[in-house]
Amino acid sequence: MRDRVDDDLRALLEDAAAAPESADRNVTLLGEFYRSGMDTGTIDREGLSGLSDLLATIDAIDSRSGLANATIVLLEQGFGPVYYYWAGVNPENSTVMVPALYQGGLGLPDRDYYLRNDTESIEIQDAYREHIARVLVLAGESSKEAAADARTIYAMEEGLAAAHLTQEENRDPQKTTNIYSLAELEERYPAVGWETLAAIPGSGPVSRVHVYQPGYVEGLDSLLKTAPLEDWKVYLRYRLIDQASPYFDASFEEEHFAFYETTLYGVPEMKPRWQRVVAAESELLGDLVGQAYVAEYVDPRTRGMVSGMFLAIRGTCDERIANLTWMGDSTKAAAREKLAAMGEKIAYPDQWPDYSGLNLSGSYVANVRAAKAHSFIHGPEGLEKIGGPVDRGVWFIPPQTVNAYYDPTGNEMVFPAAVLQPPIFDPDADPALNYAALGWLIGHEMTHGFDDQGRQYDKDGNLKDWWTEGDAANFNDRMALLVAEYNAFEALPGLYVNGNLTLGENIADFGGLTMAYHAWKKTENGSADPAADRRFFLAAPRLWRVNDREDSLRTLVRTDPHSPEKFRVNGVLFNIPEFYEAIPEIQPGDALYRDVEERPVIW
Ligand SMILES: [Zn+2]
């Protein structure tokens, strides 16, 4: 599906690039970006010159306040070196936008990559230090200097990693919802430069900040105060060059690929140039590309049909909640209210963001920077939204994305056009297939509103407990069965799925297919023929037909809150009673057969 979207986008962008003077300014922008990305002659000639102003800013750091300011200059250009910062919904008052700050600063996928000391982790750490040194040599350092700097940079990242929360801790909204006033932050963590952050041109007025990980900010503050300025300069220079490497000449791009794709994910070769530029443009100019994509490629029947499926599945979910035996009446009433308030966005946004302030040129790096800087202020999570009301029309991923999400603070789910395609959805297909695939996804996103994280938000998206103590305890008991089930899945010899890290997704997978099945059974297609159940359950696993390379699987098991695809199928189907009825040849004693008492009943 992703390849098909890339082909579609390529056609659009090549057309735009071939028409330099379009009457439509958006088309001109699309063409300019694509042409600059394909112009490897100019990219080779420019070298690092497209970053010279930022490199000079780093070189000029001569004080602690200068250091904080430089980190913020880089942040504004889309190269946030030590944390992520954007406008988000205040989880304690879901009608207003506040700035949000999230831990960052690492070049490896997660803190544990720095802290583990098994042989394989040490190999990755060594490979990473070598990668850093090679990037620095490409940037002009001697190999001796580069090796020394690589040690400095790695040590700096290790210090930041030690202050990071773990991925499992980051799944706990109680732990990650910390709202501070600007004055409190100035007082507690002065080295970060809050006043400068709040005064970024284009930002809305900042009074309170949502800090996901106060412990990280404390660690960062301490490093900003104590680590030698020269070490910071070495670190910032590397972080900038490494993040911009995919947009430089082939030597930088290949080095970036060798570590981030080959070492970590086992990818043997780069995609062709056009596909890399399409991916960059689609990411950096998301809605601009999306608007052109939607005009060309969306089937007019899609929105209505998918909305019908959403309503059918929501109706089924409501009935199932009403009939749950483990939940009391008051919690049920609140759950059903939340479900009734749950919104859906299908295919594409009704309003498109304005790109009139964006100016592009013939330089790829300059265009990447312009797009990042524009989105930092004006994008879906841009700082201009801070202090204002929440705009329910905003999409956080563009329509050409093959994915979907549930947003707990908005209590809504979003299904971009690109995911509403065969084999997940086809307006002309057997409804059993559409329910088994897209229906599973819709049920999955819906269940996120009631997984171990989502259940902590109320119908308006506020982090507010609406459960009785007894019902919460019942829910947690049911979770334990699911955690144990997934902990036992062995992805590679000796490497097991983390049942706690993947819990929310596993709850959503299980609830999702259950809802989709029962909603489909109420349709004419599902009720007419008992033999159709077999068709449904054989179709469902097609949603997760994926081949993973070993390195990729290893990295995903350590970092991805989703279970590997094979277990997204096996973990779910063998918990569903109707699956055993539909496929009676599966019997007790078979390898994946689960006894009735091992099968949790959740949603
Ligand atoms: Zn999910």
JSON list of C-alpha atoms and ligand atoms in Angstrom, two decimals, residues 444-445 448 505 508 562 568, ligand 1:
[
{"chain": "A", "resi": 444, "resn": "HIS", "atom": "CA", "xyz": [-8.87, -1.11, 17.22]},
{"chain": "A", "resi": 445, "resn": "GLU", "atom": "CA", "xyz": [-8.85, 2.71, 17.31]},
{"chain": "A", "resi": 448, "resn": "HIS", "atom": "CA", "xyz": [-7.91, 2.68, 22.34]},
{"chain": "A", "resi": 505, "resn": "GLU", "atom": "CA", "xyz": [-2.09, -2.07, 21.42]},
{"chain": "A", "resi": 508, "resn": "ALA", "atom": "CA", "xyz": [-7.00, -2.56, 21.04]},
{"chain": "A", "resi": 562, "resn": "HIS", "atom": "CA", "xyz": [2.79, -2.68, 18.78]},
{"chain": "A", "resi": 568, "resn": "ARG", "atom": "CA", "xyz": [-1.14, -9.29, 16.42]},
{"chain": "B", "resi": 1, "resn": "ZN", "atom": "ZN", "xyz": [-3.11, 1.30, 18.05]}
]
